[in-house]
Amino acid sequence: MNKLNYQRCTRCVMDTTDPDIYFDEKGHCNHCNDYYDRISKLIYQGEESDKQLIQLVNTLKESGKNKEYDCVLGISGGVDSCYTAYLLKQHGLRVLTIHLDNGWDSDTSVKNVKNVVTKLGFDYQSYVIDWEEFKDLQIAFLKASIVDAEIPTDMAIPAIIHQAAAENNVKYVISGGNYATEGILPKSWGYYAKDMRLFKSICKKFGVKKLKSYPTFGYKTEMYYKFIKGIKTLYPLNYVDFNKAAAMKVLENELDWKYYGGKHYESKFTGFLQSYILPEKFNLDYRKATFSTQICAGEITRDYALTELEKSSFNPIKIQEEKEYLCKKLDLSLSDFDKIMELPPKTYKDYPNDNDKIEFIYNSYRKLVASKLLKR
């Protein structure tokens, strides 16, 4: 990026480290403009949202009649999924919780999952992924030098959750995703984890092992579960006044939940990726998106965010220890890791992909859903 062209939004803290950002005459960026114009209408709206939540709960209970479970929830040990579990319990729902054990859980997140599901009385299943296969996948995506190194995890999670839903004849998957804390995230900072063409091309070019048990989940599989099996995904946190700090206090006080030290640090790999690899190699700091969402939501001030961004995204004292841990677990030498960090950054566009096809399918689906809503 040409530093002479650097610009930061005058209202949030997003900047030209997102190559697709643009600004209006006031210096406000497209991200916060979109938040106020569109996303702010999708978060908690008071009485109307309360009614929608009750409707959601009733839908789940009706669907779950004569079945063991009303819904399936993926749980990581993080704030969002654990608070979602708490919310579902408050409304008397019978939930099957599913956890993907990909080998990177922090000790704190493991305890969080155990405490939450035990105290809420929910059934729990842990899917332990084949480590040798998964390790090979993660190294392959790191060598591919794209920002989307989490695709192996992001693909496996919906795969095991939908599989569990189908096996239990459950029609609803519950997600902890929400606009209140994730309303701003540049498209250029991620890519579809459901692009099997990209996935296979990276595996073929950089992988060593043949995948035998890894659970894949491409867009075709998603369409199968959605239209053939009739499984839908719902986001209940969008219908409550969700504040992350307040949610953490509830979880701490009622479920013996503990904070794990940073956004997504419930996974040691994700924490290291977002705090060190992305900013150091790709000049991409996820905190800017998080802070910008919080600024728009009125949770923090812009001045506070700017002060925090002056600090390093990682702990300079502990980072070497974290790097050594990651390398040892992946069977990489430190020099091997340094060589990966020195590789020129790439994007999904540098590999065979189905982006155009996926964009067309998802855009068509969104228009279909929108047209149905307008006819109500």
mmCIF file of C-alpha atoms in Angstrom:
data_model
loop_
_atom_site.group_PDB
_atom_site.id
_atom_site.type_symbol
_atom_site.label_atom_id
_atom_site.label_comp_id
_atom_site.label_asym_id
_atom_site.label_seq_id
_atom_site.Cartn_x
_atom_site.Cartn_y
_atom_site.Cartn_z
ATOM 1 C CA MET A 1 0.000 0.000 0.000
ATOM 2 C CA ASN A 2 1.287 3.455 -0.897
ATOM 3 C CA LYS A 3 1.605 5.334 2.377
ATOM 4 C CA LEU A 4 1.020 8.653 0.585
ATOM 5 C CA ASN A 5 -2.523 7.493 -0.122
ATOM 6 C CA TYR A 6 -3.176 6.399 3.433
ATOM 7 C CA GLN A 7 -6.483 7.530 4.874
ATOM 8 C CA ARG A 8 -8.428 6.705 8.029
ATOM 9 C CA CYS A 9 -12.127 7.192 8.548
ATOM 10 C CA THR A 10 -12.968 10.292 10.586
ATOM 11 C CA ARG A 11 -15.829 8.526 12.383
ATOM 12 C CA CYS A 12 -14.635 4.941 12.981
ATOM 13 C CA VAL A 13 -11.064 3.615 12.713
ATOM 14 C CA MET A 14 -11.185 1.674 9.459
ATOM 15 C CA ASP A 15 -8.498 2.736 7.007
ATOM 16 C CA THR A 16 -6.882 1.995 3.670
ATOM 17 C CA THR A 17 -5.369 -1.253 4.918
ATOM 18 C CA ASP A 18 -8.675 -2.425 3.445
ATOM 19 C CA PRO A 19 -7.939 -1.953 -0.275
ATOM 20 C CA ASP A 20 -11.652 -1.681 -1.106
ATOM 21 C CA ILE A 21 -12.482 1.083 1.360
ATOM 22 C CA TYR A 22 -13.816 4.408 0.100
ATOM 23 C CA PHE A 23 -14.814 7.662 1.771
ATOM 24 C CA ASP A 24 -17.511 10.303 1.382
ATOM 25 C CA GLU A 25 -17.019 14.075 1.478
ATOM 26 C CA LYS A 26 -17.086 14.023 5.291
ATOM 27 C CA GLY A 27 -14.299 11.459 5.462
ATOM 28 C CA HIS A 28 -16.694 8.746 6.613
ATOM 29 C CA CYS A 29 -15.933 5.323 5.195
ATOM 30 C CA ASN A 30 -18.288 2.924 3.445
ATOM 31 C CA HIS A 31 -18.106 0.539 6.426
ATOM 32 C CA CYS A 32 -19.559 2.846 9.061
ATOM 33 C CA ASN A 33 -21.957 4.371 6.522
ATOM 34 C CA ASP A 34 -23.246 0.867 5.822
ATOM 35 C CA TYR A 35 -23.508 0.224 9.559
ATOM 36 C CA TYR A 36 -25.720 3.260 10.154
ATOM 37 C CA ASP A 37 -27.714 2.874 6.928
ATOM 38 C CA ARG A 38 -28.304 -0.866 7.033
ATOM 39 C CA ILE A 39 -26.758 -2.880 9.883
ATOM 40 C CA SER A 40 -28.105 -0.657 12.660
ATOM 41 C CA LYS A 41 -31.587 -1.715 11.522
ATOM 42 C CA LEU A 42 -30.655 -5.396 11.870
ATOM 43 C CA ILE A 43 -29.560 -5.283 15.501
ATOM 44 C CA TYR A 44 -31.809 -5.042 18.562
ATOM 45 C CA GLN A 45 -34.830 -2.802 17.895
ATOM 46 C CA GLY A 46 -36.588 -2.972 21.257
ATOM 47 C CA GLU A 47 -40.136 -4.329 21.386
ATOM 48 C CA GLU A 48 -40.108 -5.445 17.764
ATOM 49 C CA SER A 49 -36.979 -7.544 18.333
ATOM 50 C CA ASP A 50 -38.478 -8.958 21.533
ATOM 51 C CA LYS A 51 -41.429 -10.196 19.496
ATOM 52 C CA GLN A 52 -39.129 -11.668 16.856
ATOM 53 C CA LEU A 53 -37.182 -13.551 19.510
ATOM 54 C CA ILE A 54 -40.351 -15.039 20.962
ATOM 55 C CA GLN A 55 -41.409 -16.021 17.457
ATOM 56 C CA LEU A 56 -38.012 -17.667 16.916
ATOM 57 C CA VAL A 57 -38.291 -19.588 20.183
ATOM 58 C CA ASN A 58 -41.808 -20.751 19.353
ATOM 59 C CA THR A 59 -40.658 -21.877 15.918
ATOM 60 C CA LEU A 60 -37.880 -23.947 17.472
ATOM 61 C CA LYS A 61 -40.193 -25.526 20.038
ATOM 62 C CA GLU A 62 -42.807 -26.372 17.406
ATOM 63 C CA SER A 63 -40.159 -27.903 15.156
ATOM 64 C CA GLY A 64 -38.758 -29.906 18.066
ATOM 65 C CA LYS A 65 -42.032 -31.583 19.058
ATOM 66 C CA ASN A 66 -41.641 -35.363 19.439
ATOM 67 C CA LYS A 67 -37.888 -34.974 18.965
ATOM 68 C CA GLU A 68 -35.040 -35.082 21.460
ATOM 69 C CA TYR A 69 -33.739 -31.619 20.560
ATOM 70 C CA ASP A 70 -35.152 -28.318 19.358
ATOM 71 C CA CYS A 71 -31.902 -27.156 17.797
ATOM 72 C CA VAL A 72 -28.154 -27.705 17.426
ATOM 73 C CA LEU A 73 -25.592 -25.133 18.585
ATOM 74 C CA GLY A 74 -21.887 -25.007 17.845
ATOM 75 C CA ILE A 75 -19.981 -23.986 20.973
ATOM 76 C CA SER A 76 -16.364 -22.827 21.120
ATOM 77 C CA GLY A 77 -15.919 -21.567 24.672
ATOM 78 C CA GLY A 78 -15.983 -17.970 23.456
ATOM 79 C CA VAL A 79 -18.373 -15.225 24.544
ATOM 80 C CA ASP A 80 -20.824 -15.336 21.650
ATOM 81 C CA SER A 81 -21.509 -19.074 21.513
ATOM 82 C CA CYS A 82 -21.587 -19.479 25.303
ATOM 83 C CA TYR A 83 -23.972 -16.559 25.772
ATOM 84 C CA THR A 84 -26.151 -17.947 22.989
ATOM 85 C CA ALA A 85 -26.323 -21.237 24.917
ATOM 86 C CA TYR A 86 -27.313 -19.289 28.035
ATOM 87 C CA LEU A 87 -30.015 -17.404 26.115
ATOM 88 C CA LEU A 88 -31.475 -20.616 24.676
ATOM 89 C CA LYS A 89 -31.647 -22.140 28.154
ATOM 90 C CA GLN A 90 -33.421 -19.050 29.475
ATOM 91 C CA HIS A 91 -36.148 -19.710 26.911
ATOM 92 C CA GLY A 92 -36.534 -23.369 27.792
ATOM 93 C CA LEU A 93 -35.057 -24.852 24.641
ATOM 94 C CA ARG A 94 -33.547 -28.320 24.379
ATOM 95 C CA VAL A 95 -30.154 -27.923 22.755
ATOM 96 C CA LEU A 96 -27.566 -30.329 21.419
ATOM 97 C CA THR A 97 -24.203 -28.564 21.668
ATOM 98 C CA ILE A 98 -21.399 -29.473 19.273
ATOM 99 C CA HIS A 99 -17.718 -28.611 19.615
ATOM 100 C CA LEU A 100 -14.947 -29.009 17.054
ATOM 101 C CA ASP A 101 -11.722 -30.083 18.721
ATOM 102 C CA ASN A 102 -9.092 -29.173 16.149
ATOM 103 C CA GLY A 103 -6.186 -29.420 18.592
ATOM 104 C CA TRP A 104 -5.892 -25.699 19.291
ATOM 105 C CA ASP A 105 -8.307 -25.140 22.182
ATOM 106 C CA SER A 106 -6.906 -23.063 25.018
ATOM 107 C CA ASP A 107 -7.203 -24.606 28.486
ATOM 108 C CA THR A 108 -9.591 -21.801 29.417
ATOM 109 C CA SER A 109 -11.933 -22.445 26.502
ATOM 110 C CA VAL A 110 -12.020 -26.179 27.270
ATOM 111 C CA LYS A 111 -13.095 -25.408 30.847
ATOM 112 C CA ASN A 112 -15.596 -22.847 29.593
ATOM 113 C CA VAL A 113 -17.315 -25.366 27.334
ATOM 114 C CA LYS A 114 -17.433 -27.951 30.111
ATOM 115 C CA ASN A 115 -18.810 -25.496 32.678
ATOM 116 C CA VAL A 116 -21.401 -23.988 30.355
ATOM 117 C CA VAL A 117 -22.899 -27.224 29.017
ATOM 118 C CA THR A 118 -22.835 -28.850 32.461
ATOM 119 C CA LYS A 119 -24.513 -25.987 34.302
ATOM 120 C CA LEU A 120 -27.084 -25.507 31.553
ATOM 121 C CA GLY A 121 -27.776 -29.234 31.395
ATOM 122 C CA PHE A 122 -27.296 -29.500 27.629
ATOM 123 C CA ASP A 123 -26.173 -32.640 25.826
ATOM 124 C CA TYR A 124 -22.719 -32.241 24.343
ATOM 125 C CA GLN A 125 -20.718 -33.843 21.557
ATOM 126 C CA SER A 126 -17.076 -33.154 20.739
ATOM 127 C CA TYR A 127 -15.781 -33.938 17.275
ATOM 128 C CA VAL A 128 -12.055 -34.632 17.507
ATOM 129 C CA ILE A 129 -10.542 -34.024 14.096
ATOM 130 C CA ASP A 130 -7.712 -36.224 12.809
ATOM 131 C CA TRP A 131 -4.680 -34.208 13.844
ATOM 132 C CA GLU A 132 -2.264 -35.426 11.159
ATOM 133 C CA GLU A 133 -4.711 -34.552 8.407
ATOM 134 C CA PHE A 134 -5.601 -31.231 9.958
ATOM 135 C CA LYS A 135 -1.977 -30.301 10.603
ATOM 136 C CA ASP A 136 -1.168 -30.922 6.938
ATOM 137 C CA LEU A 137 -4.125 -28.745 5.931
ATOM 138 C CA GLN A 138 -3.054 -25.849 8.136
ATOM 139 C CA ILE A 139 0.517 -25.937 6.844
ATOM 140 C CA ALA A 140 -0.797 -26.029 3.267
ATOM 141 C CA PHE A 141 -2.916 -22.914 3.812
ATOM 142 C CA LEU A 142 -0.061 -21.100 5.535
ATOM 143 C CA LYS A 143 2.194 -21.908 2.575
ATOM 144 C CA ALA A 144 -0.507 -20.707 0.188
ATOM 145 C CA SER A 145 0.194 -17.295 1.748
ATOM 146 C CA ILE A 146 -3.416 -16.117 1.795
ATOM 147 C CA VAL A 147 -5.110 -14.327 4.679
ATOM 148 C CA ASP A 148 -7.708 -17.095 4.853
ATOM 149 C CA ALA A 149 -5.585 -19.577 6.824
ATOM 150 C CA GLU A 150 -8.632 -20.432 8.942
ATOM 151 C CA ILE A 151 -10.505 -22.081 6.068
ATOM 152 C CA PRO A 152 -9.700 -25.618 7.332
ATOM 153 C CA THR A 153 -11.430 -24.809 10.628
ATOM 154 C CA ASP A 154 -14.179 -22.643 9.156
ATOM 155 C CA MET A 155 -15.119 -25.441 6.767
ATOM 156 C CA ALA A 156 -15.100 -28.244 9.337
ATOM 157 C CA ILE A 157 -17.331 -26.466 11.889
ATOM 158 C CA PRO A 158 -20.513 -26.210 9.761
ATOM 159 C CA ALA A 159 -19.810 -29.685 8.387
ATOM 160 C CA ILE A 160 -20.012 -31.394 11.778
ATOM 161 C CA ILE A 161 -22.876 -29.209 13.016
ATOM 162 C CA HIS A 162 -25.082 -29.902 9.988
ATOM 163 C CA GLN A 163 -24.190 -33.571 10.114
ATOM 164 C CA ALA A 164 -25.315 -33.700 13.757
ATOM 165 C CA ALA A 165 -28.522 -31.835 12.919
ATOM 166 C CA ALA A 166 -29.351 -34.258 10.104
ATOM 167 C CA GLU A 167 -28.574 -37.311 12.231
ATOM 168 C CA ASN A 168 -30.947 -36.059 14.944
ATOM 169 C CA ASN A 169 -33.646 -34.866 12.517
ATOM 170 C CA VAL A 170 -33.221 -31.298 13.796
ATOM 171 C CA LYS A 171 -34.242 -28.555 11.385
ATOM 172 C CA TYR A 172 -32.505 -25.600 13.019
ATOM 173 C CA VAL A 173 -28.847 -24.785 13.554
ATOM 174 C CA ILE A 174 -28.185 -21.905 15.932
ATOM 175 C CA SER A 175 -25.244 -19.564 15.428
ATOM 176 C CA GLY A 176 -23.653 -17.113 17.837
ATOM 177 C CA GLY A 177 -22.878 -14.802 14.938
ATOM 178 C CA ASN A 178 -24.344 -11.329 15.323
ATOM 179 C CA TYR A 179 -24.314 -7.827 13.873
ATOM 180 C CA ALA A 180 -23.785 -6.137 17.235
ATOM 181 C CA THR A 181 -20.169 -7.283 17.564
ATOM 182 C CA GLU A 182 -19.381 -8.329 13.980
ATOM 183 C CA GLY A 183 -21.183 -5.661 11.982
ATOM 184 C CA ILE A 184 -18.036 -4.385 10.285
ATOM 185 C CA LEU A 185 -15.631 -6.761 8.553
ATOM 186 C CA PRO A 186 -14.059 -5.942 5.177
ATOM 187 C CA LYS A 187 -14.722 -8.493 2.472
ATOM 188 C CA SER A 188 -11.075 -8.305 1.437
ATOM 189 C CA TRP A 189 -10.041 -9.650 4.854
ATOM 190 C CA GLY A 190 -11.624 -13.025 4.286
ATOM 191 C CA TYR A 191 -13.045 -15.422 1.750
ATOM 192 C CA TYR A 192 -15.692 -18.114 1.421
ATOM 193 C CA ALA A 193 -14.690 -21.192 3.398
ATOM 194 C CA LYS A 194 -17.161 -23.113 1.208
ATOM 195 C CA ASP A 195 -15.174 -22.816 -2.023
ATOM 196 C CA MET A 196 -14.206 -26.454 -2.600
ATOM 197 C CA ARG A 197 -12.347 -25.603 -5.785
ATOM 198 C CA LEU A 198 -10.012 -23.273 -3.906
ATOM 199 C CA PHE A 199 -9.726 -25.764 -1.045
ATOM 200 C CA LYS A 200 -8.775 -28.645 -3.349
ATOM 201 C CA SER A 201 -6.333 -26.555 -5.374
ATOM 202 C CA ILE A 202 -4.411 -25.470 -2.258
ATOM 203 C CA CYS A 203 -4.436 -29.015 -0.863
ATOM 204 C CA LYS A 204 -3.098 -30.348 -4.166
ATOM 205 C CA LYS A 205 -0.359 -27.740 -4.473
ATOM 206 C CA PHE A 206 0.852 -27.547 -0.871
ATOM 207 C CA GLY A 207 -0.582 -30.557 0.961
ATOM 208 C CA VAL A 208 1.113 -33.892 1.491
ATOM 209 C CA LYS A 209 -1.485 -36.177 3.034
ATOM 210 C CA LYS A 210 -4.599 -37.571 1.398
ATOM 211 C CA LEU A 211 -7.682 -36.542 3.338
ATOM 212 C CA LYS A 212 -9.669 -39.536 4.583
ATOM 213 C CA SER A 213 -11.778 -38.305 7.496
ATOM 214 C CA TYR A 214 -11.687 -34.498 7.324
ATOM 215 C CA PRO A 215 -15.280 -33.149 7.148
ATOM 216 C CA THR A 216 -15.640 -30.930 4.083
ATOM 217 C CA PHE A 217 -18.481 -28.461 3.542
ATOM 218 C CA GLY A 218 -18.693 -26.744 0.188
ATOM 219 C CA TYR A 219 -21.478 -24.530 -1.126
ATOM 220 C CA LYS A 220 -23.088 -27.544 -2.830
ATOM 221 C CA THR A 221 -23.205 -29.381 0.506
ATOM 222 C CA GLU A 222 -24.705 -26.279 2.086
ATOM 223 C CA MET A 223 -27.418 -26.166 -0.563
ATOM 224 C CA TYR A 224 -28.136 -29.870 0.046
ATOM 225 C CA TYR A 225 -28.669 -29.345 3.767
ATOM 226 C CA LYS A 226 -30.660 -26.153 3.217
ATOM 227 C CA PHE A 227 -32.998 -27.237 0.417
ATOM 228 C CA ILE A 228 -33.054 -31.043 0.577
ATOM 229 C CA LYS A 229 -32.781 -31.624 4.324
ATOM 230 C CA GLY A 230 -34.580 -28.370 5.202
ATOM 231 C CA ILE A 231 -32.024 -27.261 7.799
ATOM 232 C CA LYS A 232 -31.930 -23.507 8.472
ATOM 233 C CA THR A 233 -29.524 -21.359 10.475
ATOM 234 C CA LEU A 234 -30.829 -18.783 12.970
ATOM 235 C CA TYR A 235 -29.036 -15.955 14.799
ATOM 236 C CA PRO A 236 -30.843 -15.193 18.084
ATOM 237 C CA LEU A 237 -28.255 -12.689 19.346
ATOM 238 C CA ASN A 238 -29.545 -10.269 16.713
ATOM 239 C CA TYR A 239 -32.849 -10.112 18.624
ATOM 240 C CA VAL A 240 -31.447 -9.200 22.041
ATOM 241 C CA ASP A 241 -29.649 -6.148 23.374
ATOM 242 C CA PHE A 242 -26.297 -7.908 23.101
ATOM 243 C CA ASN A 243 -23.357 -6.198 24.755
ATOM 244 C CA LYS A 244 -20.199 -8.268 24.965
ATOM 245 C CA ALA A 245 -18.958 -6.833 28.275
ATOM 246 C CA ALA A 246 -22.342 -7.357 29.938
ATOM 247 C CA ALA A 247 -22.586 -10.866 28.488
ATOM 248 C CA MET A 248 -19.178 -11.744 29.902
ATOM 249 C CA LYS A 249 -20.281 -10.688 33.385
ATOM 250 C CA VAL A 250 -23.382 -12.883 33.164
ATOM 251 C CA LEU A 251 -21.316 -15.863 32.047
ATOM 252 C CA GLU A 252 -18.719 -15.298 34.759
ATOM 253 C CA ASN A 253 -21.286 -14.921 37.518
ATOM 254 C CA GLU A 254 -23.655 -17.709 36.548
ATOM 255 C CA LEU A 255 -21.649 -20.278 34.602
ATOM 256 C CA ASP A 256 -18.074 -20.044 35.965
ATOM 257 C CA TRP A 257 -16.948 -18.828 32.554
ATOM 258 C CA LYS A 258 -13.492 -17.221 32.276
ATOM 259 C CA TYR A 259 -12.090 -14.717 29.808
ATOM 260 C CA TYR A 260 -9.363 -16.172 27.578
ATOM 261 C CA GLY A 261 -7.381 -12.990 26.963
ATOM 262 C CA GLY A 262 -8.433 -11.584 23.612
ATOM 263 C CA LYS A 263 -10.840 -11.805 20.670
ATOM 264 C CA HIS A 264 -10.784 -15.376 19.355
ATOM 265 C CA TYR A 265 -8.060 -16.428 21.787
ATOM 266 C CA GLU A 266 -10.277 -19.361 22.768
ATOM 267 C CA SER A 267 -8.261 -20.932 19.924
ATOM 268 C CA LYS A 268 -4.500 -20.607 20.240
ATOM 269 C CA PHE A 269 -4.072 -20.785 16.473
ATOM 270 C CA THR A 270 -6.728 -18.158 15.736
ATOM 271 C CA GLY A 271 -5.354 -15.857 18.398
ATOM 272 C CA PHE A 272 -1.828 -16.116 17.007
ATOM 273 C CA LEU A 273 -3.032 -15.745 13.431
ATOM 274 C CA GLN A 274 -5.044 -12.593 14.073
ATOM 275 C CA SER A 275 -2.685 -10.933 16.525
ATOM 276 C CA TYR A 276 0.641 -11.716 14.835
ATOM 277 C CA ILE A 277 0.570 -13.320 11.377
ATOM 278 C CA LEU A 278 -2.067 -11.075 9.800
ATOM 279 C CA PRO A 279 -0.697 -7.723 11.013
ATOM 280 C CA GLU A 280 2.963 -8.660 10.517
ATOM 281 C CA LYS A 281 2.632 -10.272 7.091
ATOM 282 C CA PHE A 282 -0.516 -8.762 5.581
ATOM 283 C CA ASN A 283 -0.691 -5.391 7.394
ATOM 284 C CA LEU A 284 -4.161 -6.434 8.505
ATOM 285 C CA ASP A 285 -5.289 -5.618 12.047
ATOM 286 C CA TYR A 286 -8.634 -7.205 12.964
ATOM 287 C CA ARG A 287 -8.919 -4.846 15.922
ATOM 288 C CA LYS A 288 -9.795 -2.027 13.523
ATOM 289 C CA ALA A 289 -12.953 -3.830 12.433
ATOM 290 C CA THR A 290 -13.861 -4.806 16.003
ATOM 291 C CA PHE A 291 -13.284 -1.307 17.371
ATOM 292 C CA SER A 292 -15.157 0.281 14.471
ATOM 293 C CA THR A 293 -18.186 -1.892 15.161
ATOM 294 C CA GLN A 294 -18.046 -0.959 18.842
ATOM 295 C CA ILE A 295 -17.737 2.746 17.987
ATOM 296 C CA CYS A 296 -20.812 2.594 15.764
ATOM 297 C CA ALA A 297 -22.691 0.661 18.455
ATOM 298 C CA GLY A 298 -21.797 3.325 21.016
ATOM 299 C CA GLU A 299 -19.831 0.932 23.226
ATOM 300 C CA ILE A 300 -16.477 2.730 22.985
ATOM 301 C CA THR A 301 -15.195 6.097 21.799
ATOM 302 C CA ARG A 302 -13.053 6.621 18.740
ATOM 303 C CA ASP A 303 -10.336 8.169 20.925
ATOM 304 C CA TYR A 304 -10.221 5.007 23.037
ATOM 305 C CA ALA A 305 -9.900 2.870 19.906
ATOM 306 C CA LEU A 306 -7.097 5.035 18.517
ATOM 307 C CA THR A 307 -5.212 4.770 21.807
ATOM 308 C CA GLU A 308 -5.564 0.983 21.814
ATOM 309 C CA LEU A 309 -4.414 0.744 18.197
ATOM 310 C CA GLU A 310 -1.188 2.496 19.117
ATOM 311 C CA LYS A 311 -0.384 -0.585 21.178
ATOM 312 C CA SER A 312 0.932 -3.750 19.588
ATOM 313 C CA SER A 313 -1.680 -6.310 18.558
ATOM 314 C CA PHE A 314 0.398 -8.988 20.277
ATOM 315 C CA ASN A 315 2.289 -9.294 23.537
ATOM 316 C CA PRO A 316 5.946 -8.613 22.581
ATOM 317 C CA ILE A 317 7.153 -10.566 25.622
ATOM 318 C CA LYS A 318 5.075 -13.685 25.005
ATOM 319 C CA ILE A 319 5.073 -13.746 21.210
ATOM 320 C CA GLN A 320 8.268 -15.780 20.858
ATOM 321 C CA GLU A 321 6.841 -18.391 23.207
ATOM 322 C CA GLU A 322 3.620 -18.501 21.197
ATOM 323 C CA LYS A 323 5.564 -18.785 17.952
ATOM 324 C CA GLU A 324 7.619 -21.683 19.297
ATOM 325 C CA TYR A 325 4.470 -23.432 20.519
ATOM 326 C CA LEU A 326 2.807 -23.118 17.104
ATOM 327 C CA CYS A 327 5.887 -24.354 15.253
ATOM 328 C CA LYS A 328 6.376 -27.316 17.564
ATOM 329 C CA LYS A 329 2.725 -28.344 17.235
ATOM 330 C CA LEU A 330 2.845 -28.054 13.442
ATOM 331 C CA ASP A 331 6.258 -29.773 13.227
ATOM 332 C CA LEU A 332 7.765 -26.682 11.635
ATOM 333 C CA SER A 333 11.174 -25.289 12.442
ATOM 334 C CA LEU A 334 11.377 -21.606 13.315
ATOM 335 C CA SER A 335 13.253 -21.036 10.060
ATOM 336 C CA ASP A 336 10.480 -22.796 8.137
ATOM 337 C CA PHE A 337 7.944 -20.496 9.771
ATOM 338 C CA ASP A 338 10.053 -17.423 8.997
ATOM 339 C CA LYS A 339 10.207 -18.490 5.340
ATOM 340 C CA ILE A 340 6.414 -18.748 5.274
ATOM 341 C CA MET A 341 6.158 -15.264 6.768
ATOM 342 C CA GLU A 342 8.515 -13.965 4.070
ATOM 343 C CA LEU A 343 6.432 -15.357 1.202
ATOM 344 C CA PRO A 344 4.671 -12.602 -0.757
ATOM 345 C CA PRO A 345 1.026 -12.180 0.289
ATOM 346 C CA LYS A 346 -1.535 -13.687 -2.068
ATOM 347 C CA THR A 347 -5.319 -13.878 -2.298
ATOM 348 C CA TYR A 348 -7.819 -16.490 -3.380
ATOM 349 C CA LYS A 349 -7.551 -14.958 -6.871
ATOM 350 C CA ASP A 350 -4.066 -16.484 -7.206
ATOM 351 C CA TYR A 351 -5.568 -19.987 -7.158
ATOM 352 C CA PRO A 352 -8.384 -21.760 -9.014
ATOM 353 C CA ASN A 353 -11.640 -20.731 -7.335
ATOM 354 C CA ASP A 354 -15.411 -20.602 -7.724
ATOM 355 C CA ASN A 355 -15.893 -17.057 -6.477
ATOM 356 C CA ASP A 356 -18.096 -15.905 -9.374
ATOM 357 C CA LYS A 357 -20.321 -18.960 -9.089
ATOM 358 C CA ILE A 358 -20.666 -18.616 -5.309
ATOM 359 C CA GLU A 359 -21.382 -14.883 -5.576
ATOM 360 C CA PHE A 360 -24.125 -15.568 -8.129
ATOM 361 C CA ILE A 361 -25.726 -18.293 -5.988
ATOM 362 C CA TYR A 362 -25.642 -16.282 -2.763
ATOM 363 C CA ASN A 363 -26.843 -13.066 -4.411
ATOM 364 C CA SER A 364 -29.695 -14.948 -6.057
ATOM 365 C CA TYR A 365 -30.638 -16.537 -2.728
ATOM 366 C CA ARG A 366 -30.598 -13.174 -0.935
ATOM 367 C CA LYS A 367 -32.883 -11.672 -3.601
ATOM 368 C CA LEU A 368 -35.230 -14.644 -3.266
ATOM 369 C CA VAL A 369 -35.409 -14.241 0.511
ATOM 370 C CA ALA A 370 -35.916 -10.476 0.176
ATOM 371 C CA SER A 371 -38.756 -10.924 -2.313
ATOM 372 C CA LYS A 372 -40.507 -13.365 -0.002
ATOM 373 C CA LEU A 373 -40.224 -10.917 2.904
ATOM 374 C CA LEU A 374 -41.724 -8.130 0.803
ATOM 375 C CA LYS A 375 -44.726 -10.299 -0.074
ATOM 376 C CA ARG A 376 -45.599 -10.909 3.597
#
